[in-house]
Short mmCIF file of C-alpha atoms in Angstrom, two decimals:
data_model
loop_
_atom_site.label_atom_id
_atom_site.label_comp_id
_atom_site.label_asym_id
_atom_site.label_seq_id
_atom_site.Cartn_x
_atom_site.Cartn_y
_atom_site.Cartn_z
CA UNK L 85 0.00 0.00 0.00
CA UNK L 86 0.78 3.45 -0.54
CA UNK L 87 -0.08 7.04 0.38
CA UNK L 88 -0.97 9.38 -2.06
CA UNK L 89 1.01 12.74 -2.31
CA UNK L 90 0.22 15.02 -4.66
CA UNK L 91 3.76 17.08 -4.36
CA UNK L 92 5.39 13.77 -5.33
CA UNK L 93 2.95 12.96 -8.11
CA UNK L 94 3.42 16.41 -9.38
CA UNK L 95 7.01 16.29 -8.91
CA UNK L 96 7.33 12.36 -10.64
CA UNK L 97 4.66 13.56 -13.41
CA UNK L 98 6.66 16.52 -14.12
CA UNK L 99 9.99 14.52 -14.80
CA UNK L 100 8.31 12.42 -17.35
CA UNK L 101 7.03 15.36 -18.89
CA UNK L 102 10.66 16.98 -19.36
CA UNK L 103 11.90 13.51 -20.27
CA UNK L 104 9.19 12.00 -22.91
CA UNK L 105 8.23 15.69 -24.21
CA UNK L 106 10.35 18.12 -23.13
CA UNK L 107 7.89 21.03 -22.65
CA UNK L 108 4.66 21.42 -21.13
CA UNK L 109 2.83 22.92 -23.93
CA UNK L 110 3.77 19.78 -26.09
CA UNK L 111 2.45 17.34 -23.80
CA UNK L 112 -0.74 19.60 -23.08
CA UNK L 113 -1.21 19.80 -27.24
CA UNK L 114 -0.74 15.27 -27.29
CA UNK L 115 -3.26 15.37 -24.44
CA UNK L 116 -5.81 17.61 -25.82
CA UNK L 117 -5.53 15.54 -29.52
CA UNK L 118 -5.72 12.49 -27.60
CA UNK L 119 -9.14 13.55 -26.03
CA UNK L 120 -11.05 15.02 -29.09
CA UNK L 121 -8.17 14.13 -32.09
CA UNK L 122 -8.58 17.72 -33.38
CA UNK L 123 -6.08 20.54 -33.49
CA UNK L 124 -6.19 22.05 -30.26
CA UNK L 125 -7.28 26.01 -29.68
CA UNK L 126 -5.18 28.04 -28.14
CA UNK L 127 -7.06 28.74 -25.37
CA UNK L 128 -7.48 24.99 -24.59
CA UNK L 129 -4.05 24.61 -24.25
CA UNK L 130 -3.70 27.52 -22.13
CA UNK L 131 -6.18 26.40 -19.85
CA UNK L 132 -3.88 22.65 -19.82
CA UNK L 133 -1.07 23.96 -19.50
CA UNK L 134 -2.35 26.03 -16.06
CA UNK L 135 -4.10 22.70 -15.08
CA UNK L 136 -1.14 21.26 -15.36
CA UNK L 137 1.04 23.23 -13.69
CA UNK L 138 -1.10 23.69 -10.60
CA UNK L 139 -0.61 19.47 -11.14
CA UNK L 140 2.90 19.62 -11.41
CA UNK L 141 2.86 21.96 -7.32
CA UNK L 142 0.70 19.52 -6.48
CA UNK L 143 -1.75 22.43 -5.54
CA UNK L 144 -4.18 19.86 -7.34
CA UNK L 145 -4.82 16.34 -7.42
CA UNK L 146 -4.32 14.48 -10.75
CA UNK L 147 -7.96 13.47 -11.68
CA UNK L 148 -9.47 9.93 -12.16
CA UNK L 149 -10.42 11.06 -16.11
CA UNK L 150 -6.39 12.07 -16.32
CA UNK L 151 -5.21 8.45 -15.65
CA UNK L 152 -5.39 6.91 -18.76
CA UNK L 153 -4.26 9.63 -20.41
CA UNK L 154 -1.23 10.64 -18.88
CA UNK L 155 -0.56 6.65 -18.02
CA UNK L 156 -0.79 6.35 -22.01
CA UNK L 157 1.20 9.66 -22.68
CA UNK L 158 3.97 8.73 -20.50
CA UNK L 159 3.99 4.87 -20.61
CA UNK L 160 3.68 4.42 -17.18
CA UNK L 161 1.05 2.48 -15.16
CA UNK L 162 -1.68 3.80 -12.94
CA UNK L 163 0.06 2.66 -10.09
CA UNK L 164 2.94 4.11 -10.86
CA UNK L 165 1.54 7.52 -10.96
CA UNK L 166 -0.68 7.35 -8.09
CA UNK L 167 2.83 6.34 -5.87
CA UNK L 168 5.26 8.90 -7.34
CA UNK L 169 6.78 5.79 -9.29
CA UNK L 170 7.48 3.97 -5.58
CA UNK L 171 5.03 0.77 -6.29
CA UNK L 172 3.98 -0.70 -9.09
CA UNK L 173 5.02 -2.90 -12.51
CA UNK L 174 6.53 -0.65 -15.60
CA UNK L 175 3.73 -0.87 -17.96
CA UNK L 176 3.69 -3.14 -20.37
CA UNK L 177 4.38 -1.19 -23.59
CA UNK L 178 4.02 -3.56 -25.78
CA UNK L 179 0.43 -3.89 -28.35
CA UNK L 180 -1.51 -6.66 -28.36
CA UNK L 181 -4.65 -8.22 -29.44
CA UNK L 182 -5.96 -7.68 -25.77
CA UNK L 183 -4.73 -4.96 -25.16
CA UNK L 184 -5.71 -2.94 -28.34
CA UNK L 185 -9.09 -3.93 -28.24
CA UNK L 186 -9.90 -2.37 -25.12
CA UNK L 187 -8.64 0.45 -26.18
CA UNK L 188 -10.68 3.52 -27.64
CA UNK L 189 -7.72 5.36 -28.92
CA UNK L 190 -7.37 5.56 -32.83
CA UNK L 191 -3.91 6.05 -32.63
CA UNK L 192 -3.50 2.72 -30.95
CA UNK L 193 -5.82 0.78 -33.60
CA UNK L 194 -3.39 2.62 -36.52
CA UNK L 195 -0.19 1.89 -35.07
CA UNK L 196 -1.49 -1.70 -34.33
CA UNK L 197 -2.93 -2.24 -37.78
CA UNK L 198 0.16 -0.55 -39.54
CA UNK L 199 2.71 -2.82 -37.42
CA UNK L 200 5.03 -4.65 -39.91
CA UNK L 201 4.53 -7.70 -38.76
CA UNK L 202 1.35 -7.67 -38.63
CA UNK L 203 0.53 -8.78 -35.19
CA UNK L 204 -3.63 -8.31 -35.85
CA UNK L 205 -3.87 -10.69 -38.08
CA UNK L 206 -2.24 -13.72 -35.20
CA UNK L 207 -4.41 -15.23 -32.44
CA UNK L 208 -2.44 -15.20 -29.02
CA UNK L 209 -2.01 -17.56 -26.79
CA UNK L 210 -5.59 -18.41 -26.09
CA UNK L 211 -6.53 -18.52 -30.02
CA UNK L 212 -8.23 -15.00 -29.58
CA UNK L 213 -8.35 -12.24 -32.17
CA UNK L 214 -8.70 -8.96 -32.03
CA UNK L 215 -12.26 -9.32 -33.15
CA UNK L 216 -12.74 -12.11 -30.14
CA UNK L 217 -11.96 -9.52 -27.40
CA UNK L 218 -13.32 -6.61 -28.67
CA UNK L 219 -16.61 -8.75 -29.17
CA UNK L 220 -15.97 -9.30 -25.81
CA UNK L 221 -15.49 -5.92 -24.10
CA UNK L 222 -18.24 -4.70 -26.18
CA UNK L 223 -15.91 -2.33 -27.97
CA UNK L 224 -18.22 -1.44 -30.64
CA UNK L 225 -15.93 1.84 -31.87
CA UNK L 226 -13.32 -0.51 -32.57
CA UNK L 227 -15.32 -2.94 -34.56
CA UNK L 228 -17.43 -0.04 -36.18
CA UNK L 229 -14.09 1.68 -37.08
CA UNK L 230 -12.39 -1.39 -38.94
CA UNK L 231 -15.48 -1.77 -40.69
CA UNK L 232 -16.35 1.90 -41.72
CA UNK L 233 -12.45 1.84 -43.01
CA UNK L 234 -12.67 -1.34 -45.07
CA UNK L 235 -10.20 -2.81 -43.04
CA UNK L 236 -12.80 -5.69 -42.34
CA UNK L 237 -16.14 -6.79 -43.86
CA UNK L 238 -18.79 -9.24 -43.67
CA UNK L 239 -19.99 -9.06 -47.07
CA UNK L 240 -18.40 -8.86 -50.40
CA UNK L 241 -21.06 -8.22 -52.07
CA UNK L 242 -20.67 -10.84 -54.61
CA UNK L 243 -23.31 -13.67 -54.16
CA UNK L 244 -20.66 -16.78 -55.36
CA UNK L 245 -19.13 -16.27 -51.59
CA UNK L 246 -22.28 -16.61 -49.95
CA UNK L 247 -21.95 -20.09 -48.31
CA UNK L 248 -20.14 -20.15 -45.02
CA UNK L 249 -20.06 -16.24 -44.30
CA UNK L 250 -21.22 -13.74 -46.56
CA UNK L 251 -17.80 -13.54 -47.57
CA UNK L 252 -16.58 -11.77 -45.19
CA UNK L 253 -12.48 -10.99 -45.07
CA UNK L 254 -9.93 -8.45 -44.38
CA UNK L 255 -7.90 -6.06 -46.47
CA UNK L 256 -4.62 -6.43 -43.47
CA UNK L 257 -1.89 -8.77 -45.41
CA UNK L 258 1.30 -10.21 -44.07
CA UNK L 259 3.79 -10.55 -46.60
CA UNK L 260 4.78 -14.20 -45.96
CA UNK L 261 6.22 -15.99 -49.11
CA UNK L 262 8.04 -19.46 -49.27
CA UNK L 263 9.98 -20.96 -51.93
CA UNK L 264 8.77 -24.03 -53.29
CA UNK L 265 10.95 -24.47 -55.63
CA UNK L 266 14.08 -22.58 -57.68
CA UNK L 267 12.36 -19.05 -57.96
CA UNK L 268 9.26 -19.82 -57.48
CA UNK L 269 7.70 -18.36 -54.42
CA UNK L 270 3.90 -19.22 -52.79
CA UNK L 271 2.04 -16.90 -50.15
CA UNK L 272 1.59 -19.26 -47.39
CA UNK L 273 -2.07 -19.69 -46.18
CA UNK L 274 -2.53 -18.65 -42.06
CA UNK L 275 -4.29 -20.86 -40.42
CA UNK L 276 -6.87 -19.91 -37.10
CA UNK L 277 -5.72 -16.60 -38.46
CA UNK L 278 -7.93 -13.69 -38.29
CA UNK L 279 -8.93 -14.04 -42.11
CA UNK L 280 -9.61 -17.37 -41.56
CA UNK L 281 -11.76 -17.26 -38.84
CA UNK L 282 -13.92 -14.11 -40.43
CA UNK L 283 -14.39 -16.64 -43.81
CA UNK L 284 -15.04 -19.62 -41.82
CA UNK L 285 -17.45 -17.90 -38.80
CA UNK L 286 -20.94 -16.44 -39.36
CA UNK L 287 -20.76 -16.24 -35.21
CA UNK L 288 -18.64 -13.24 -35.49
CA UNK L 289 -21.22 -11.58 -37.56
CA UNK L 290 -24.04 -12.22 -35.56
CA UNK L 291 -22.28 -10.65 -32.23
CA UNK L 292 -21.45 -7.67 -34.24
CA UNK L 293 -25.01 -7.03 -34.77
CA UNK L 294 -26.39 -7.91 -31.51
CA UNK L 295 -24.36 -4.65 -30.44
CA UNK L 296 -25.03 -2.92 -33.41
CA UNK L 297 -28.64 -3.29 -32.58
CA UNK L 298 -27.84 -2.28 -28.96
CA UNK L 299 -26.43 1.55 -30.60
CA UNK L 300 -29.68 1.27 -32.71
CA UNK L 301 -27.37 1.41 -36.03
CA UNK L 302 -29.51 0.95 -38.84
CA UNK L 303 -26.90 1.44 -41.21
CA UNK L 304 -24.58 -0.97 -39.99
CA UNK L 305 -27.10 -3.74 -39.56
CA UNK L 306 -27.78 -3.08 -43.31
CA UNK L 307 -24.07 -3.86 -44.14
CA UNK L 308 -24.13 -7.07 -41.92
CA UNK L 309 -27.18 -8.11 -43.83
CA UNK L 310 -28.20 -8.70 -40.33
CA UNK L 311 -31.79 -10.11 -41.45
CA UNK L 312 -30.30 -13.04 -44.02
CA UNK L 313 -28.36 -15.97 -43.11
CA UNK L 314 -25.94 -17.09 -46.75
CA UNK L 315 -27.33 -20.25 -47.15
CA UNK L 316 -30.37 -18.50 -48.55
CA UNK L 317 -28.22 -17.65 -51.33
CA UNK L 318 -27.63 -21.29 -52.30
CA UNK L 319 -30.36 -22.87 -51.14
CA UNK L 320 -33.13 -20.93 -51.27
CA UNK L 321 -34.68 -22.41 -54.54
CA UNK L 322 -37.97 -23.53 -55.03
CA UNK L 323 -37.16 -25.53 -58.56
CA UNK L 324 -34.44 -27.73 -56.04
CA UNK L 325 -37.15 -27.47 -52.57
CA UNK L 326 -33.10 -27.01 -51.40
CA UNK L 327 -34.19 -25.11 -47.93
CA UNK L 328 -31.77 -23.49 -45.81
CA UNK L 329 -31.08 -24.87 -42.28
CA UNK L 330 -32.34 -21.81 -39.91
CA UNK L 331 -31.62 -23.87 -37.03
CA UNK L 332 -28.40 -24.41 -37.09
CA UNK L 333 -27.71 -20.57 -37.75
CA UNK L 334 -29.76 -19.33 -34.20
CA UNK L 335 -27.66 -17.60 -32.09
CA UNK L 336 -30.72 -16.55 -29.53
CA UNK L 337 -28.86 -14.26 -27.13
CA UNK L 338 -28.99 -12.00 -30.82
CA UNK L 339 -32.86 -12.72 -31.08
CA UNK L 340 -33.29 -11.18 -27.67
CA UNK L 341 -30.53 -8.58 -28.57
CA UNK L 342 -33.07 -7.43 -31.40
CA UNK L 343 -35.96 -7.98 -29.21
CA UNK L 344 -34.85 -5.12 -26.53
CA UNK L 345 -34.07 -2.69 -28.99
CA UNK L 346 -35.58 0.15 -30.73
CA UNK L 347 -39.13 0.53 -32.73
CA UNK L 348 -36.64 1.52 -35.60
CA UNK L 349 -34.94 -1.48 -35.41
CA UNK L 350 -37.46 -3.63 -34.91
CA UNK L 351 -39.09 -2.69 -37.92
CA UNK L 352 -36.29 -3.24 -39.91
CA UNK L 353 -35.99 -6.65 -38.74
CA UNK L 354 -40.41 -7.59 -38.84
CA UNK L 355 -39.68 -6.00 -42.79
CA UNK L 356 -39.82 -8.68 -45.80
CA UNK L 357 -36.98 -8.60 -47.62
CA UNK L 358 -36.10 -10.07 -51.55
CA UNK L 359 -33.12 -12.44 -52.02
CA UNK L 360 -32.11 -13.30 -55.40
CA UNK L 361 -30.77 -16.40 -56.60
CA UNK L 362 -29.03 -17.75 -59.69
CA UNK L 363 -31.77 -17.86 -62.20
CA UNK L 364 -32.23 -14.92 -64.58
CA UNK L 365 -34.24 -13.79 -66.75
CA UNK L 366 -34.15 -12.25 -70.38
CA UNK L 367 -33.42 -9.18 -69.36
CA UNK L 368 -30.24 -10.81 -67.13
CA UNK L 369 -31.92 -9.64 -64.03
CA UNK L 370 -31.95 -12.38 -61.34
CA UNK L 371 -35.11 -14.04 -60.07
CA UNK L 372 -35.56 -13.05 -56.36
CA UNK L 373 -37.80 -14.25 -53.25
CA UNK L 374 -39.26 -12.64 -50.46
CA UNK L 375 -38.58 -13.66 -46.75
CA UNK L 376 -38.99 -12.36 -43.80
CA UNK L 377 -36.06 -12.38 -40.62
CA UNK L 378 -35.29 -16.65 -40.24
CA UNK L 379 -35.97 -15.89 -36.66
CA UNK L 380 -39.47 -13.83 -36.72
CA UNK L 381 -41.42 -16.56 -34.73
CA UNK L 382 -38.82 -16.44 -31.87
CA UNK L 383 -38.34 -12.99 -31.83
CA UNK L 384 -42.15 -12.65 -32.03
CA UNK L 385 -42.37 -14.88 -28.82
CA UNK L 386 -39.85 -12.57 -27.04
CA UNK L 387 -42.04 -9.36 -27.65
CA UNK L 388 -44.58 -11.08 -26.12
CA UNK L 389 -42.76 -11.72 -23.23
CA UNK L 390 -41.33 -8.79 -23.62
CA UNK L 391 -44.57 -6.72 -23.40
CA UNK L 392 -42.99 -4.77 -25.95
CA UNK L 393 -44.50 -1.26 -27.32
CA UNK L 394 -43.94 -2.58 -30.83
CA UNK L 395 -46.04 -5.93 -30.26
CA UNK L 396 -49.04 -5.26 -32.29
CA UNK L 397 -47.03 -3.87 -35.38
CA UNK L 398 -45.16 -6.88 -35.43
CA UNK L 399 -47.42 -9.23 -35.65
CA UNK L 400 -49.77 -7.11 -37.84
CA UNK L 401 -46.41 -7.25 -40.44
CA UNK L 402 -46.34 -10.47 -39.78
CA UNK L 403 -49.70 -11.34 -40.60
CA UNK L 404 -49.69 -9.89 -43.96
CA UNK L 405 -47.03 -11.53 -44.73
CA UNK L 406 -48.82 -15.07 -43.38
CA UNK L 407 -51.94 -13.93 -45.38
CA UNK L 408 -49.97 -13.20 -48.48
CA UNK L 409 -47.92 -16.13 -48.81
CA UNK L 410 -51.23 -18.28 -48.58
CA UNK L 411 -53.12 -16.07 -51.39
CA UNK L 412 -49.95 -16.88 -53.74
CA UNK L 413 -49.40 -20.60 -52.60
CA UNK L 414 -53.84 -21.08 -53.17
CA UNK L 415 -53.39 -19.64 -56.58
CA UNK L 416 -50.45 -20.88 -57.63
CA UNK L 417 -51.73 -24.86 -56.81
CA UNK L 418 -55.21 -23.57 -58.28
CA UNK L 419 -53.43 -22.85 -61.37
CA UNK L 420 -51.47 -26.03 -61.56
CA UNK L 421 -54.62 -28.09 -61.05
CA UNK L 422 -56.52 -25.96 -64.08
CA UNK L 423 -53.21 -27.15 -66.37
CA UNK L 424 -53.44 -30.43 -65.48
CA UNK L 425 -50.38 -30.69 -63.52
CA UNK L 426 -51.46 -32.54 -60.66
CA UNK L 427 -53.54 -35.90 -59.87
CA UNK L 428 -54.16 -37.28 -56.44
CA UNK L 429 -51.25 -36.16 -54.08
CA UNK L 430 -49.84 -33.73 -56.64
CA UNK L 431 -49.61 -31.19 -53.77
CA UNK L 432 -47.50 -33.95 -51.64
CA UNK L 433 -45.00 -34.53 -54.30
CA UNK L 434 -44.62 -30.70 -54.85
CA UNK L 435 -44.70 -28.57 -52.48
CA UNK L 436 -43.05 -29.23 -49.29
CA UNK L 437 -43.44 -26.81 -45.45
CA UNK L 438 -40.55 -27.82 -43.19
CA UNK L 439 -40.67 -27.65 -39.44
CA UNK L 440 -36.69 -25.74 -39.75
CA UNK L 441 -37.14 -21.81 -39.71
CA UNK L 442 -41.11 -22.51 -40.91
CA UNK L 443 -39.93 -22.81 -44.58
CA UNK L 444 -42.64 -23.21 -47.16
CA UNK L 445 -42.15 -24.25 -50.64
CA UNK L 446 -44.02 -24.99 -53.79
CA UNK L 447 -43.21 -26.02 -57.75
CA UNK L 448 -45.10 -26.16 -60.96
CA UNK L 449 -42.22 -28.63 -63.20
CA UNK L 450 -44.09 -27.60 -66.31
CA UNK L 451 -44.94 -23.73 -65.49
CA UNK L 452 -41.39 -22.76 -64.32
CA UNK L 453 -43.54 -21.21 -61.34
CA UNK L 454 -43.42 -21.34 -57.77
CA UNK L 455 -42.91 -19.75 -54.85
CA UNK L 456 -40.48 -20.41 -51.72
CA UNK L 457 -40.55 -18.28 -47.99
CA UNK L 458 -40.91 -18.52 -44.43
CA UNK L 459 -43.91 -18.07 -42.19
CA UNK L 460 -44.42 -16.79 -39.16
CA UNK L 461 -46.40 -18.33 -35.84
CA UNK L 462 -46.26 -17.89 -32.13
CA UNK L 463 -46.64 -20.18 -29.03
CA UNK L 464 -47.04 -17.09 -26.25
CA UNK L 465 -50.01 -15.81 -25.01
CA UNK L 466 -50.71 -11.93 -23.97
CA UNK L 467 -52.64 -10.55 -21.02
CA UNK L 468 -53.78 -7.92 -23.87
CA UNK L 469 -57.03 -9.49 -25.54
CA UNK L 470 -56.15 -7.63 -28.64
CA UNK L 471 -52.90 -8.83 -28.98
CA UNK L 472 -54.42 -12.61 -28.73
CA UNK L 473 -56.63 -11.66 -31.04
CA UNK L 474 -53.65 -10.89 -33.20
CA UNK L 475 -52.28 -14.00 -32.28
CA UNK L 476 -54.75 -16.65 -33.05
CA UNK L 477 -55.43 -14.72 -36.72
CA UNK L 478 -51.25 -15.28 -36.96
CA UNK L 479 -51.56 -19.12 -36.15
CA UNK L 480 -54.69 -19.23 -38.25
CA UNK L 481 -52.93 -18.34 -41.23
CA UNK L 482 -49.70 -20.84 -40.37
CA UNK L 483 -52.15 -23.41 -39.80
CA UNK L 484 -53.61 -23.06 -43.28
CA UNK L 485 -50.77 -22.61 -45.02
CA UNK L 486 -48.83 -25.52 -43.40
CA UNK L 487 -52.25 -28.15 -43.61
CA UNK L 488 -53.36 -26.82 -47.27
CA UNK L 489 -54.68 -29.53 -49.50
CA UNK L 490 -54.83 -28.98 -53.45
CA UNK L 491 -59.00 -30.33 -52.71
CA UNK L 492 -60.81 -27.10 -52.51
CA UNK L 493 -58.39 -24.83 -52.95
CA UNK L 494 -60.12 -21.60 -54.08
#
């Protein structure tokens, strides 16, 4: 233990000053960039500089906001400061993924990022990333500055990488080459790297936008495509009645992410939204489908819960798209029937509802028609008798949709 003294801090400060910076004003101009990055006024380092110096006397205590400034500014611990440099480890100096990713300091991301040896791109000893902790400290200006800089993404934007991730990758390269033979030189892959695990984990993704819905960022659950899993890229084909596996995507702590936020993001998320897939059409446009979010009955069930203000709008959205989806499916198997398409248990061999994510699907082989999508239904029950109300018309329409015959079809 120690006692503090602010004449020794002052005196121990100021000797770090004259060593690391070797005027006042020069470490009062790094401090003041350090708290808003701009050029500092004047008159703001004026006013420093006589904070400072009153500091220095030890007149006036060093402040708790100071700390991690001045422990940043002059590489020493808080410790050390607080005890006049008498107790405490010398700060560890050295970057790493841990350390970085609590940080909230741009200059620390750059000089991390711009390292050449790339240290970002390595797991440490625990097989953590960068990503990993600040995931884990919730350090959503970190992750929202890599992104807004290109220096990661989650989606390429071209629908060939959709399968595992939405493509997702970094722009950070090591430049590691081997020889493999006489001249001839390879780049060699990293393995449990951080490119690797952003091409081979949709979890990352998914974390990302449980805090991006947290800071009610709209935009950036747009660029996350934070409503679409990939595999309805590939799979989501009602020629092939290939459906996606929704299960095997649900990260629920997300779902209830979503759930506690905002009216503005919920209704983003209770939206329909068209995916396209590889067929095209004469005019090279590619055919697309309409879904709604893969987890809309579980995050329907949470509202409830939830007693959420945006309840009845959800479930009215929901509805119409129920309602919808069984006007096009009755029409489209009424139209199949008229052709001659289908005898007996027609509607059996082509058309198929599956129990993962609620996925609905119907073909007409000699049409070219048909129509794929998810539905929504609840299990919960409200105190609110309009909100039940809105619940049984929900499960009405499931019911129909998921039980529909092609006898009497209308």
């Amino acid at each position: 233990m120690f006692n503090i003294n602010n004449e020794e801090i002052g005196t121990f400060v100021s000797s770090l000053i004259e060593e690391k910076y070797g005027s006042a004003r020069k470490f009062c101009t790094a401090y003041l960039k350090t708290v808003d990055e701009a050029e500092p006024a004047e008159d703001a380092i004026r006013n420093m500089a006589n904070r400072l110096s009153q500091i220095k006397k030890g007149t006036k205590a060093i402040q708790a906001y100071d700390l991690p400034i001045f422990s940043e500014l002059l590489d020493v611990s808080f410790e050390q400061i607080l005890s006049a440099g008498k107790c405490g480890d010398p700060k560890n100096s050295r970057l790493t993924n841990y350390t970085v990713a609590q940080s909230h300091n741009k200059k620390v991301w750059m000089t991390y990022i711009e390292k050449d040896d790339k240290p970002i791109l390595n797991p440490d000893e625990y097989e953590k990333t960068v990503l990993d902790y600040a995931i884990e400290f919730r350090n959503y200006d970190f992750l929202k500055f890599l992104m807004d800089k290109n220096y990661i993404w989650f989606d390429s934007q071209r629908d060939n990488d959709y399968i595992v991730t939405f493509g997702a990758g970094t722009c950070i390269q090591r430049n590691k080459f081997e020889e493999c033979s006489d001249g001839i030189f390879i780049r060699q892959p990293q393995i449990n790297g951080l490119q690797f695990k952003l091409k081979t984990e949709d979890q990352l993704r998914m974390y990302i936008i449980s805090l991006a819905a947290d800071h009610n960022d709209l935009k950036m659950l747009e660029k996350l495509r934070a409503r679409e899993i990939p595999e309805l890229y590939y799979k989501a084909h009602y020629l092939s009645c290939a459906h996606p596996d929704f299960n095997v995507h649900y990260n629920k702590a997300m779902v209830s992410h979503i759930a506690k936020s905002s009216d503005k993001v919920l209704d983003y998320f209770t939206d329909p939204f068209e995916i396209r897939d590889q067929i095209q059409y004469k005019d090279g446009s590619k055919r697309r489908h309409t879904f709604v979010f893969p987890y809309i009955s579980q995050l329907l069930n949470m509202l409830i819960e939830n007693n959420s203000t945006f309840l009845e709008t959800a479930l009215e959205k929901a509805i119409a798209h129920n309602e919808t989806t069984l006007e096009k499916l009755s029409s489209l198997i009424k139209q199949s029937i008229d052709n001659g398409c289908y005898f007996n248990d027609g509607w059996k061999r082509e058309a198929i509802f599956s129990e993962n994510g609620n996925i609905v699907s119907f073909r007409d082989p000699l049409a070219v028609t048909g129509i794929i999508t998810n539905i929504a239904n609840v299990t919960k029950e409200s105190k609110d008798d309009q909100v039940n109300r809105l619940i049984e018309r929900l499960n009405k329409s499931y019911n129909k949709i998921r039980n529909i015959k092609t006898e009497g079809v209308t």
